[in-house]
mmCIF file of C-alpha atoms and ligand atoms in Angstrom:
data_model
loop_
_atom_site.group_PDB
_atom_site.id
_atom_site.type_symbol
_atom_site.label_atom_id
_atom_site.label_comp_id
_atom_site.label_asym_id
_atom_site.label_seq_id
_atom_site.Cartn_x
_atom_site.Cartn_y
_atom_site.Cartn_z
ATOM 1 C CA MET A 1 0.457 -3.295 29.450
ATOM 2 C CA ALA A 2 1.332 0.555 30.389
ATOM 3 C CA THR A 3 -0.175 3.750 30.170
ATOM 4 C CA ASN A 4 1.806 6.761 30.808
ATOM 5 C CA THR A 5 0.325 9.646 32.113
ATOM 6 C CA SER A 6 3.417 11.777 33.346
ATOM 7 C CA GLN A 7 3.960 11.626 28.952
ATOM 8 C CA GLY A 8 1.010 12.869 28.210
ATOM 9 C CA TRP A 9 -0.987 9.285 27.218
ATOM 10 C CA LYS A 10 -3.601 7.688 28.928
ATOM 11 C CA GLY A 11 -3.774 4.778 25.665
ATOM 12 C CA GLU A 12 -2.736 1.072 26.607
ATOM 13 C CA LEU A 13 0.362 0.162 25.287
ATOM 14 C CA ARG A 14 1.316 -3.450 25.491
ATOM 15 C CA TYR A 15 4.064 -5.379 24.430
ATOM 16 C CA ASP A 16 4.942 -8.610 22.180
ATOM 17 C CA GLU A 17 1.544 -8.371 20.953
ATOM 18 C CA PRO A 18 0.179 -11.430 19.002
ATOM 19 C CA MET A 19 -0.837 -10.300 15.448
ATOM 20 C CA ALA A 20 -2.474 -13.412 14.752
ATOM 21 C CA GLU A 21 -5.331 -11.829 17.387
ATOM 22 C CA HIS A 22 -5.923 -8.925 15.322
ATOM 23 C CA THR A 23 -5.688 -10.256 11.953
ATOM 24 C CA SER A 24 -8.614 -11.798 10.122
ATOM 25 C CA TRP A 25 -6.034 -14.910 8.439
ATOM 26 C CA ARG A 26 -5.293 -15.555 12.224
ATOM 27 C CA THR A 27 -1.720 -16.034 12.129
ATOM 28 C CA GLY A 28 1.370 -13.696 11.771
ATOM 29 C CA GLY A 29 3.998 -13.006 14.863
ATOM 30 C CA SER A 30 3.513 -10.614 17.286
ATOM 31 C CA ALA A 31 4.169 -6.395 17.256
ATOM 32 C CA ARG A 32 6.880 -4.824 19.506
ATOM 33 C CA CYS A 33 4.296 -2.169 20.944
ATOM 34 C CA PHE A 34 0.408 -1.951 20.540
ATOM 35 C CA PHE A 35 -0.727 1.067 21.150
ATOM 36 C CA GLN A 36 -4.364 1.530 21.238
ATOM 37 C CA PRO A 37 -5.374 5.193 21.961
ATOM 38 C CA VAL A 38 -8.747 6.552 24.427
ATOM 39 C CA ASP A 39 -9.546 8.909 21.590
ATOM 40 C CA VAL A 40 -7.971 11.500 18.626
ATOM 41 C CA ASP A 41 -6.115 14.259 21.552
ATOM 42 C CA ASP A 42 -5.087 10.986 23.648
ATOM 43 C CA LEU A 43 -3.308 9.766 19.798
ATOM 44 C CA CYS A 44 -1.906 12.786 18.889
ATOM 45 C CA ALA A 45 -0.611 13.337 22.623
ATOM 46 C CA PHE A 46 1.465 9.589 22.026
ATOM 47 C CA LEU A 47 2.353 10.316 18.933
ATOM 48 C CA ALA A 48 3.902 13.630 19.660
ATOM 49 C CA VAL A 49 6.601 11.584 21.998
ATOM 50 C CA LEU A 50 7.391 8.903 19.791
ATOM 51 C CA ASP A 51 11.101 8.458 18.510
ATOM 52 C CA SER A 52 11.063 9.251 15.158
ATOM 53 C CA ASP A 53 11.833 6.972 13.050
ATOM 54 C CA GLU A 54 9.224 4.147 15.309
ATOM 55 C CA PRO A 55 8.439 2.179 12.162
ATOM 56 C CA LEU A 56 4.808 2.311 12.459
ATOM 57 C CA LEU A 57 2.111 0.473 11.189
ATOM 58 C CA TRP A 58 -1.914 1.570 11.705
ATOM 59 C CA LEU A 59 -4.381 -1.442 12.034
ATOM 60 C CA GLY A 60 -8.205 -1.225 11.560
ATOM 61 C CA LEU A 61 -10.074 -4.648 11.809
ATOM 62 C CA GLY A 62 -7.154 -6.745 10.505
ATOM 63 C CA SER A 63 -9.099 -7.766 7.483
ATOM 64 C CA ASN A 64 -6.282 -7.049 5.001
ATOM 65 C CA LEU A 65 -2.941 -8.083 6.788
ATOM 66 C CA LEU A 66 -0.736 -10.709 6.847
ATOM 67 C CA VAL A 67 1.709 -9.708 9.528
ATOM 68 C CA ARG A 68 4.766 -12.411 8.383
ATOM 69 C CA ASP A 69 6.027 -14.894 11.209
ATOM 70 C CA GLY A 70 8.665 -12.702 12.475
ATOM 71 C CA GLY A 71 6.544 -9.848 13.522
ATOM 72 C CA PHE A 72 6.605 -6.503 13.576
ATOM 73 C CA PRO A 73 9.750 -4.575 14.654
ATOM 74 C CA GLY A 74 7.860 -1.608 15.782
ATOM 75 C CA THR A 75 4.515 -0.057 16.650
ATOM 76 C CA VAL A 76 0.948 -0.504 15.942
ATOM 77 C CA ILE A 77 -1.319 2.082 15.846
ATOM 78 C CA GLY A 78 -5.337 -0.083 16.436
ATOM 79 C CA THR A 79 -7.410 2.030 15.840
ATOM 80 C CA PHE A 80 -10.690 -0.268 16.281
ATOM 81 C CA GLY A 81 -12.269 -0.093 19.775
ATOM 82 C CA ALA A 82 -10.391 3.198 19.811
ATOM 83 C CA LEU A 83 -11.216 5.892 17.110
ATOM 84 C CA SER A 84 -14.885 5.226 17.431
ATOM 85 C CA MET A 85 -16.903 8.272 17.312
ATOM 86 C CA THR A 86 -19.616 8.871 14.692
ATOM 87 C CA GLU A 87 -21.623 12.183 13.825
ATOM 88 C CA TRP A 88 -23.975 13.288 11.844
ATOM 89 C CA LEU A 89 -23.576 16.799 10.277
ATOM 90 C CA ALA A 90 -25.967 19.353 8.202
ATOM 91 C CA GLY A 91 -26.543 17.763 4.447
ATOM 92 C CA ASP A 92 -26.329 14.541 4.912
ATOM 93 C CA VAL A 93 -22.728 14.319 6.161
ATOM 94 C CA LEU A 94 -21.791 11.315 8.139
ATOM 95 C CA ARG A 95 -18.641 11.927 10.059
ATOM 96 C CA ALA A 96 -17.156 8.614 11.011
ATOM 97 C CA GLY A 97 -13.640 7.705 13.056
ATOM 98 C CA SER A 98 -11.268 5.547 10.973
ATOM 99 C CA GLY A 99 -11.986 2.813 13.698
ATOM 100 C CA VAL A 100 -15.575 2.525 13.043
ATOM 101 C CA THR A 101 -16.746 -0.702 11.733
ATOM 102 C CA CYS A 102 -17.977 -0.213 7.783
ATOM 103 C CA SER A 103 -20.932 -2.181 8.703
ATOM 104 C CA LYS A 104 -21.614 0.330 11.190
ATOM 105 C CA VAL A 105 -21.377 3.052 8.822
ATOM 106 C CA ALA A 106 -23.760 0.474 6.654
ATOM 107 C CA ARG A 107 -26.932 -0.004 9.026
ATOM 108 C CA MET A 108 -26.988 3.379 10.435
ATOM 109 C CA SER A 109 -26.780 5.391 7.032
ATOM 110 C CA ALA A 110 -29.674 2.973 5.722
ATOM 111 C CA LYS A 111 -31.685 3.767 9.002
ATOM 112 C CA ALA A 112 -31.417 7.310 8.353
ATOM 113 C CA GLY A 113 -32.649 6.157 5.412
ATOM 114 C CA VAL A 114 -29.695 7.978 3.255
ATOM 115 C CA THR A 115 -28.510 5.644 0.444
ATOM 116 C CA GLY A 116 -24.089 5.385 -0.813
ATOM 117 C CA VAL A 117 -22.693 3.393 1.689
ATOM 118 C CA GLU A 118 -25.464 -0.003 1.089
ATOM 119 C CA PHE A 119 -21.949 -1.712 -0.322
ATOM 120 C CA LEU A 120 -19.575 -1.589 3.125
ATOM 121 C CA ALA A 121 -22.404 -3.478 4.881
ATOM 122 C CA GLY A 122 -20.165 -6.886 4.202
ATOM 123 C CA ILE A 123 -16.913 -5.267 4.271
ATOM 124 C CA PRO A 124 -15.687 -6.935 7.610
ATOM 125 C CA GLY A 125 -13.255 -3.504 8.261
ATOM 126 C CA THR A 126 -12.862 -0.492 9.242
ATOM 127 C CA ILE A 127 -13.452 2.572 7.361
ATOM 128 C CA GLY A 128 -9.576 3.938 8.278
ATOM 129 C CA GLY A 129 -8.780 0.347 6.384
ATOM 130 C CA ALA A 130 -11.903 1.185 3.764
ATOM 131 C CA LEU A 131 -10.069 4.850 3.155
ATOM 132 C CA ALA A 132 -6.795 3.516 2.846
ATOM 133 C CA MET A 133 -7.652 0.457 0.045
ATOM 134 C CA ASN A 134 -10.529 2.409 -1.494
ATOM 135 C CA ALA A 135 -12.584 -0.588 -0.476
ATOM 136 C CA GLY A 136 -15.515 -1.351 -2.636
ATOM 137 C CA ALA A 137 -17.826 -3.718 -4.004
ATOM 138 C CA PHE A 138 -20.898 -4.398 -5.648
ATOM 139 C CA GLY A 139 -19.985 -1.001 -7.821
ATOM 140 C CA GLY A 140 -19.398 1.279 -4.512
ATOM 141 C CA GLU A 141 -15.888 2.252 -3.778
ATOM 142 C CA THR A 142 -15.068 4.475 -0.663
ATOM 143 C CA TRP A 143 -13.622 7.456 -1.618
ATOM 144 C CA SER A 144 -16.248 7.825 -4.416
ATOM 145 C CA GLN A 145 -18.343 9.173 -0.965
ATOM 146 C CA VAL A 146 -15.455 11.498 0.475
ATOM 147 C CA GLU A 147 -16.064 14.655 1.528
ATOM 148 C CA SER A 148 -12.957 14.973 3.310
ATOM 149 C CA VAL A 149 -10.673 12.797 5.745
ATOM 150 C CA GLU A 150 -8.353 13.674 8.934
ATOM 151 C CA THR A 151 -4.991 12.613 8.506
ATOM 152 C CA VAL A 152 -2.841 12.683 11.883
ATOM 153 C CA ASP A 153 1.451 12.629 11.033
ATOM 154 C CA ARG A 154 3.544 11.856 12.607
ATOM 155 C CA ARG A 155 4.219 14.611 15.093
ATOM 156 C CA GLY A 156 0.523 14.373 16.661
ATOM 157 C CA ILE A 157 -0.316 16.902 14.360
ATOM 158 C CA LEU A 158 -4.373 16.958 12.880
ATOM 159 C CA HIS A 159 -4.564 18.040 9.057
ATOM 160 C CA THR A 160 -7.942 18.170 7.396
ATOM 161 C CA ARG A 161 -7.599 16.888 3.985
ATOM 162 C CA HIS A 162 -9.616 16.814 0.570
ATOM 163 C CA PRO A 163 -10.158 14.532 -2.703
ATOM 164 C CA ASP A 164 -8.013 16.237 -4.650
ATOM 165 C CA GLU A 165 -5.025 15.502 -2.010
ATOM 166 C CA TYR A 166 -5.050 11.949 -3.241
ATOM 167 C CA ARG A 167 -4.831 9.476 -5.743
ATOM 168 C CA VAL A 168 -6.798 7.341 -5.656
ATOM 169 C CA GLY A 169 -7.849 4.121 -7.933
ATOM 170 C CA TYR A 170 -8.898 0.641 -8.189
ATOM 171 C CA ARG A 171 -7.339 -0.749 -4.244
ATOM 172 C CA THR A 172 -5.481 1.686 -4.171
ATOM 173 C CA VAL A 173 -4.545 5.407 -2.510
ATOM 174 C CA GLN A 174 -2.033 7.247 -2.496
ATOM 175 C CA GLY A 175 -1.415 10.921 -0.499
ATOM 176 C CA PRO A 176 0.743 13.006 1.786
ATOM 177 C CA SER A 177 3.153 10.229 2.848
ATOM 178 C CA ASP A 178 3.630 9.813 7.102
ATOM 179 C CA GLU A 179 -0.263 10.435 7.451
ATOM 180 C CA TRP A 180 -2.839 8.520 8.192
ATOM 181 C CA PHE A 181 -6.333 9.135 8.360
ATOM 182 C CA VAL A 182 -8.584 9.837 11.393
ATOM 183 C CA SER A 183 -11.745 10.599 10.470
ATOM 184 C CA ALA A 184 -13.475 10.916 7.540
ATOM 185 C CA ARG A 185 -16.474 13.204 6.436
ATOM 186 C CA LEU A 186 -18.835 10.681 3.989
ATOM 187 C CA ARG A 187 -21.256 12.182 1.699
ATOM 188 C CA LEU A 188 -25.094 10.704 1.582
ATOM 189 C CA VAL A 189 -27.929 11.453 -0.647
ATOM 190 C CA GLN A 190 -31.593 10.809 0.575
ATOM 191 C CA GLY A 191 -32.651 7.973 0.434
ATOM 192 C CA ASP A 192 -35.663 5.050 1.045
ATOM 193 C CA VAL A 193 -34.802 3.312 4.390
ATOM 194 C CA GLN A 194 -36.709 -0.348 3.768
ATOM 195 C CA ALA A 195 -35.139 -0.085 0.204
ATOM 196 C CA ALA A 196 -31.536 0.520 1.584
ATOM 197 C CA GLN A 197 -32.205 -2.298 4.362
ATOM 198 C CA ALA A 198 -33.147 -4.658 1.669
ATOM 199 C CA ASN A 199 -30.072 -3.567 -0.324
ATOM 200 C CA ILE A 200 -27.908 -4.727 2.436
ATOM 201 C CA ARG A 201 -30.046 -7.786 2.851
ATOM 202 C CA GLU A 202 -29.210 -8.559 -0.425
ATOM 203 C CA LEU A 203 -25.802 -7.594 -1.001
ATOM 204 C CA LEU A 204 -24.729 -9.677 2.239
ATOM 205 C CA ALA A 205 -27.326 -13.029 0.594
ATOM 206 C CA ARG A 206 -25.238 -12.041 -2.399
ATOM 207 C CA ARG A 207 -22.118 -12.519 -0.456
ATOM 208 C CA ASN A 208 -22.685 -15.481 1.742
ATOM 209 C CA ALA A 209 -23.492 -17.427 -1.779
ATOM 210 C CA THR A 210 -20.235 -17.020 -3.466
ATOM 211 C CA GLN A 211 -17.858 -16.206 -0.704
ATOM 212 C CA PRO A 212 -16.288 -18.817 2.521
ATOM 213 C CA THR A 213 -16.980 -15.782 4.956
ATOM 214 C CA GLN A 214 -17.120 -18.324 7.966
ATOM 215 C CA GLN A 215 -13.769 -18.867 7.299
ATOM 216 C CA TYR A 216 -10.561 -17.518 8.026
ATOM 217 C CA SER A 217 -9.220 -15.345 5.154
ATOM 218 C CA CYS A 218 -8.339 -11.678 3.901
ATOM 219 C CA GLY A 219 -10.901 -11.675 1.449
ATOM 220 C CA SER A 220 -9.724 -11.239 -2.200
ATOM 221 C CA VAL A 221 -5.424 -12.041 -1.946
ATOM 222 C CA PHE A 222 -5.399 -10.035 -5.521
ATOM 223 C CA ARG A 223 -6.372 -7.152 -7.467
ATOM 224 C CA ASN A 224 -8.429 -8.278 -10.309
ATOM 225 C CA PRO A 225 -6.153 -7.470 -13.285
ATOM 226 C CA PRO A 226 -8.100 -5.079 -16.400
ATOM 227 C CA GLY A 227 -10.868 -7.164 -18.043
ATOM 228 C CA ASP A 228 -10.641 -9.820 -16.126
ATOM 229 C CA HIS A 229 -11.476 -11.186 -13.258
ATOM 230 C CA ALA A 230 -7.998 -13.037 -10.873
ATOM 231 C CA ALA A 231 -9.880 -15.849 -9.633
ATOM 232 C CA ARG A 232 -11.445 -17.008 -13.298
ATOM 233 C CA LEU A 233 -7.652 -16.958 -13.982
ATOM 234 C CA ILE A 234 -6.515 -19.144 -10.632
ATOM 235 C CA GLU A 235 -9.681 -21.554 -11.000
ATOM 236 C CA CYS A 236 -8.254 -21.761 -14.783
ATOM 237 C CA ALA A 237 -4.583 -22.914 -13.637
ATOM 238 C CA GLY A 238 -6.046 -25.350 -11.757
ATOM 239 C CA LEU A 239 -5.205 -23.919 -8.472
ATOM 240 C CA LYS A 240 -9.166 -24.982 -6.968
ATOM 241 C CA GLY A 241 -7.647 -26.004 -3.844
ATOM 242 C CA ALA A 242 -3.640 -26.051 -3.876
ATOM 243 C CA ARG A 243 -2.392 -26.622 -0.627
ATOM 244 C CA ILE A 244 0.894 -25.113 1.190
ATOM 245 C CA GLY A 245 1.518 -25.979 5.343
ATOM 246 C CA GLY A 246 -2.011 -25.114 6.506
ATOM 247 C CA ALA A 247 -2.417 -22.454 3.606
ATOM 248 C CA ARG A 248 -5.268 -23.682 0.852
ATOM 249 C CA VAL A 249 -7.324 -22.019 -1.914
ATOM 250 C CA SER A 250 -10.682 -21.758 -1.518
ATOM 251 C CA GLU A 251 -12.779 -24.340 -3.702
ATOM 252 C CA LYS A 252 -15.315 -21.890 -2.836
ATOM 253 C CA HIS A 253 -13.972 -18.771 -4.199
ATOM 254 C CA ALA A 254 -10.192 -18.719 -5.904
ATOM 255 C CA ASN A 255 -9.028 -15.299 -4.854
ATOM 256 C CA PHE A 256 -9.474 -16.651 -1.492
ATOM 257 C CA ILE A 257 -6.582 -18.024 0.614
ATOM 258 C CA ILE A 258 -7.931 -19.853 3.820
ATOM 259 C CA ASN A 259 -5.876 -20.737 6.692
ATOM 260 C CA THR A 260 -7.421 -24.173 7.902
ATOM 261 C CA GLY A 261 -6.604 -23.692 11.455
ATOM 262 C CA SER A 262 -2.569 -23.996 11.176
ATOM 263 C CA ALA A 263 -1.232 -22.062 8.812
ATOM 264 C CA THR A 264 2.044 -19.759 9.612
ATOM 265 C CA ALA A 265 2.083 -16.458 7.377
ATOM 266 C CA ALA A 266 5.321 -18.032 5.328
ATOM 267 C CA ASP A 267 2.295 -21.173 4.031
ATOM 268 C CA ILE A 268 0.179 -18.368 2.786
ATOM 269 C CA GLU A 269 3.225 -16.048 1.686
ATOM 270 C CA THR A 270 4.116 -18.947 0.212
ATOM 271 C CA LEU A 271 1.012 -20.034 -1.525
ATOM 272 C CA ILE A 272 0.559 -16.146 -2.897
ATOM 273 C CA HIS A 273 3.849 -17.085 -4.726
ATOM 274 C CA GLN A 274 3.232 -20.285 -6.406
ATOM 275 C CA VAL A 275 -0.094 -18.590 -6.736
ATOM 276 C CA GLN A 276 1.267 -15.827 -8.737
ATOM 277 C CA GLY A 277 3.745 -17.641 -10.701
ATOM 278 C CA THR A 278 1.440 -20.335 -12.180
ATOM 279 C CA VAL A 279 -0.504 -18.157 -13.399
ATOM 280 C CA GLU A 280 1.967 -15.544 -15.128
ATOM 281 C CA GLN A 281 3.369 -18.594 -16.760
ATOM 282 C CA GLN A 282 0.003 -19.721 -18.053
ATOM 283 C CA TYR A 283 -1.463 -16.807 -19.036
ATOM 284 C CA SER A 284 1.159 -14.331 -19.169
ATOM 285 C CA ILE A 285 -0.615 -12.279 -16.666
ATOM 286 C CA ARG A 286 0.810 -11.263 -13.123
ATOM 287 C CA LEU A 287 -1.359 -10.562 -10.457
ATOM 288 C CA GLU A 288 -0.617 -7.990 -8.051
ATOM 289 C CA PRO A 289 -1.410 -8.132 -4.717
ATOM 290 C CA GLU A 290 -4.205 -6.337 -3.052
ATOM 291 C CA VAL A 291 -3.168 -7.970 0.673
ATOM 292 C CA ARG A 292 -0.873 -5.667 2.578
ATOM 293 C CA ILE A 293 2.062 -7.924 4.197
ATOM 294 C CA ALA A 294 4.106 -6.430 6.595
ATOM 295 C CA GLY A 295 6.763 -7.175 9.442
ATOM 296 C CA ASN A 296 9.763 -9.740 8.946
ATOM 297 C CA PRO A 297 9.821 -13.572 8.220
ATOM 298 C CA ALA A 298 10.638 -15.986 11.214
ATOM 299 C CA VAL A 299 14.480 -15.718 11.916
ATOM 300 C CA GLY A 300 16.212 -18.766 9.995
ATOM 301 C CA SER A 301 12.805 -19.022 7.851
ATOM 302 C CA GLY A 302 14.656 -18.756 4.526
ATOM 303 C CA HIS A 303 11.321 -16.522 3.182
ATOM 304 C CA GLY A 304 12.123 -13.105 2.379
HETATM 305 C C1 FAD B 1 -14.587 -12.130 4.007
HETATM 306 C C2 FAD B 1 -14.470 -10.784 3.428
HETATM 307 C C3 FAD B 1 -14.389 -10.191 2.526
HETATM 308 C C4 FAD B 1 -13.674 -8.888 1.895
HETATM 309 N N1 FAD B 1 -14.424 -8.516 1.039
HETATM 310 C C5 FAD B 1 -13.968 -6.743 0.761
HETATM 311 C C6 FAD B 1 -14.650 -6.188 -0.449
HETATM 312 O O1 FAD B 1 -16.050 -6.768 -0.757
HETATM 313 N N2 FAD B 1 -14.174 -5.452 -1.034
HETATM 314 C C7 FAD B 1 -12.757 -4.747 -0.540
HETATM 315 O O2 FAD B 1 -12.692 -3.223 -0.586
HETATM 316 N N3 FAD B 1 -12.270 -5.246 0.519
HETATM 317 C C8 FAD B 1 -12.804 -6.629 1.269
HETATM 318 N N4 FAD B 1 -12.093 -7.587 2.331
HETATM 319 C C9 FAD B 1 -10.872 -6.982 2.280
HETATM 320 C C10 FAD B 1 -11.068 -5.914 4.323
HETATM 321 O O3 FAD B 1 -11.923 -6.101 4.322
HETATM 322 C C11 FAD B 1 -11.311 -4.342 3.289
HETATM 323 O O4 FAD B 1 -9.792 -4.115 2.750
HETATM 324 C C12 FAD B 1 -10.783 -3.106 4.365
HETATM 325 O O5 FAD B 1 -10.801 -1.818 3.570
HETATM 326 C C13 FAD B 1 -9.962 -3.374 5.587
HETATM 327 O O6 FAD B 1 -9.721 -2.155 6.665
HETATM 328 P P1 FAD B 1 -9.448 -2.890 8.026
HETATM 329 O O7 FAD B 1 -9.750 -1.856 9.049
HETATM 330 O O8 FAD B 1 -9.897 -4.274 8.633
HETATM 331 O O9 FAD B 1 -8.009 -3.104 7.317
HETATM 332 P P2 FAD B 1 -6.490 -3.776 7.818
HETATM 333 O O10 FAD B 1 -6.611 -4.562 7.303
HETATM 334 O O11 FAD B 1 -6.507 -3.570 9.344
HETATM 335 O O12 FAD B 1 -5.807 -2.875 7.110
HETATM 336 C C14 FAD B 1 -5.419 -2.631 5.678
HETATM 337 C C15 FAD B 1 -4.532 -1.813 5.200
HETATM 338 O O13 FAD B 1 -4.646 -0.254 5.383
HETATM 339 C C16 FAD B 1 -3.851 0.508 6.468
HETATM 340 N N5 FAD B 1 -4.648 1.471 7.606
HETATM 341 C C17 FAD B 1 -5.590 0.568 8.380
HETATM 342 N N6 FAD B 1 -6.566 1.785 9.074
HETATM 343 C C18 FAD B 1 -5.677 2.678 8.614
HETATM 344 C C19 FAD B 1 -5.279 4.009 9.050
HETATM 345 N N7 FAD B 1 -6.526 5.092 10.254
HETATM 346 N N8 FAD B 1 -4.433 4.845 8.641
HETATM 347 C C20 FAD B 1 -4.186 4.760 7.783
HETATM 348 N N9 FAD B 1 -3.589 3.933 7.140
HETATM 349 C C21 FAD B 1 -4.672 2.930 7.543
HETATM 350 C C22 FAD B 1 -3.258 -0.847 7.543
HETATM 351 O O14 FAD B 1 -1.798 -0.320 7.978
HETATM 352 C C23 FAD B 1 -3.031 -2.346 5.981
HETATM 353 O O15 FAD B 1 -2.001 -1.311 5.230
HETATM 354 C C24 FAD B 1 -12.817 -8.311 2.457
HETATM 355 C C25 FAD B 1 -12.097 -9.353 3.530
HETATM 356 C C26 FAD B 1 -12.740 -10.429 3.779
HETATM 357 C C27 FAD B 1 -11.675 -11.140 5.330
#
């Protein structure tokens, strides 16, 4: 571990950090460097002195991320436990740091009697990850609530951006390049505490009934193709229970791939390709992964 007050930053810089400890699939290689800032100013100070060509990977709770077995050859910026400020602003606007969990935003909004983000309750990631993915569930989507975001660029300069500067779609968000989310202002509407809390309980119950929430996964692996469901296609293709090494297609929800304990990132990625290939062969539909894959294959693995 290193801190470097002489260069102006105070956070924690670790080397050769195992990403299996930071991702919900609990597998994958190490990051060459892992930086967790103390706060936003510290993050800006760190970025300002970083080499301009250093590969960067932003990490929330790693609940939608597969890091290949050869690891990430650059610096991972960890926001969880770091950029965790929350603040109520006038007009039922909640400002939340990118490292705040989605479930906290849902719970604190319900408690304050405002509504619109109950769907975030069961999404096991951060607000930064939800902004990057346009995470959504049960008809709700992150960007529907965004009034503005604060971003940081590679030189450590902060920007305020508005939704019209992004192309937002189903689990996709495209905005200014080489900028990452630091916080969001979410516009909510007055509601009822009891109703919002009951809604959260119901959505969590529905999730637990249909998803293998207690196992190592990244949630839905594939986006739903237009007019259909990836899980339906995977199940109809006879792939429930299919396995490669320690990776298995869930019996409970066919769009989930489970690490049964010993899966390598290569096992998971190979199973993703196998599912994709089989569904395409049988139904002429190409499933596109929703999960993000980063880093290098293990040396000599033959995976590309
Ligand atoms: C059991 C389970 C259920 C799930 N259910 C849902 C669901 O209902 N709906 C849904 O949409 N998703 C779901 N997911 C997937 C996942 O939780 C979401 O995509 C979530 O938004 C990812 O947040 P994260 O903080 O874990 O992001 P990470 O996995 O850490 O990162 C995901 C991507 O976002 C980028 N990123 C992270 N933080 C930032 C930042 N601050 N600025 C810029 N880019 C950033 C990363 O580089 C990466 O490309 C589920 C996952 C699991 C394990």
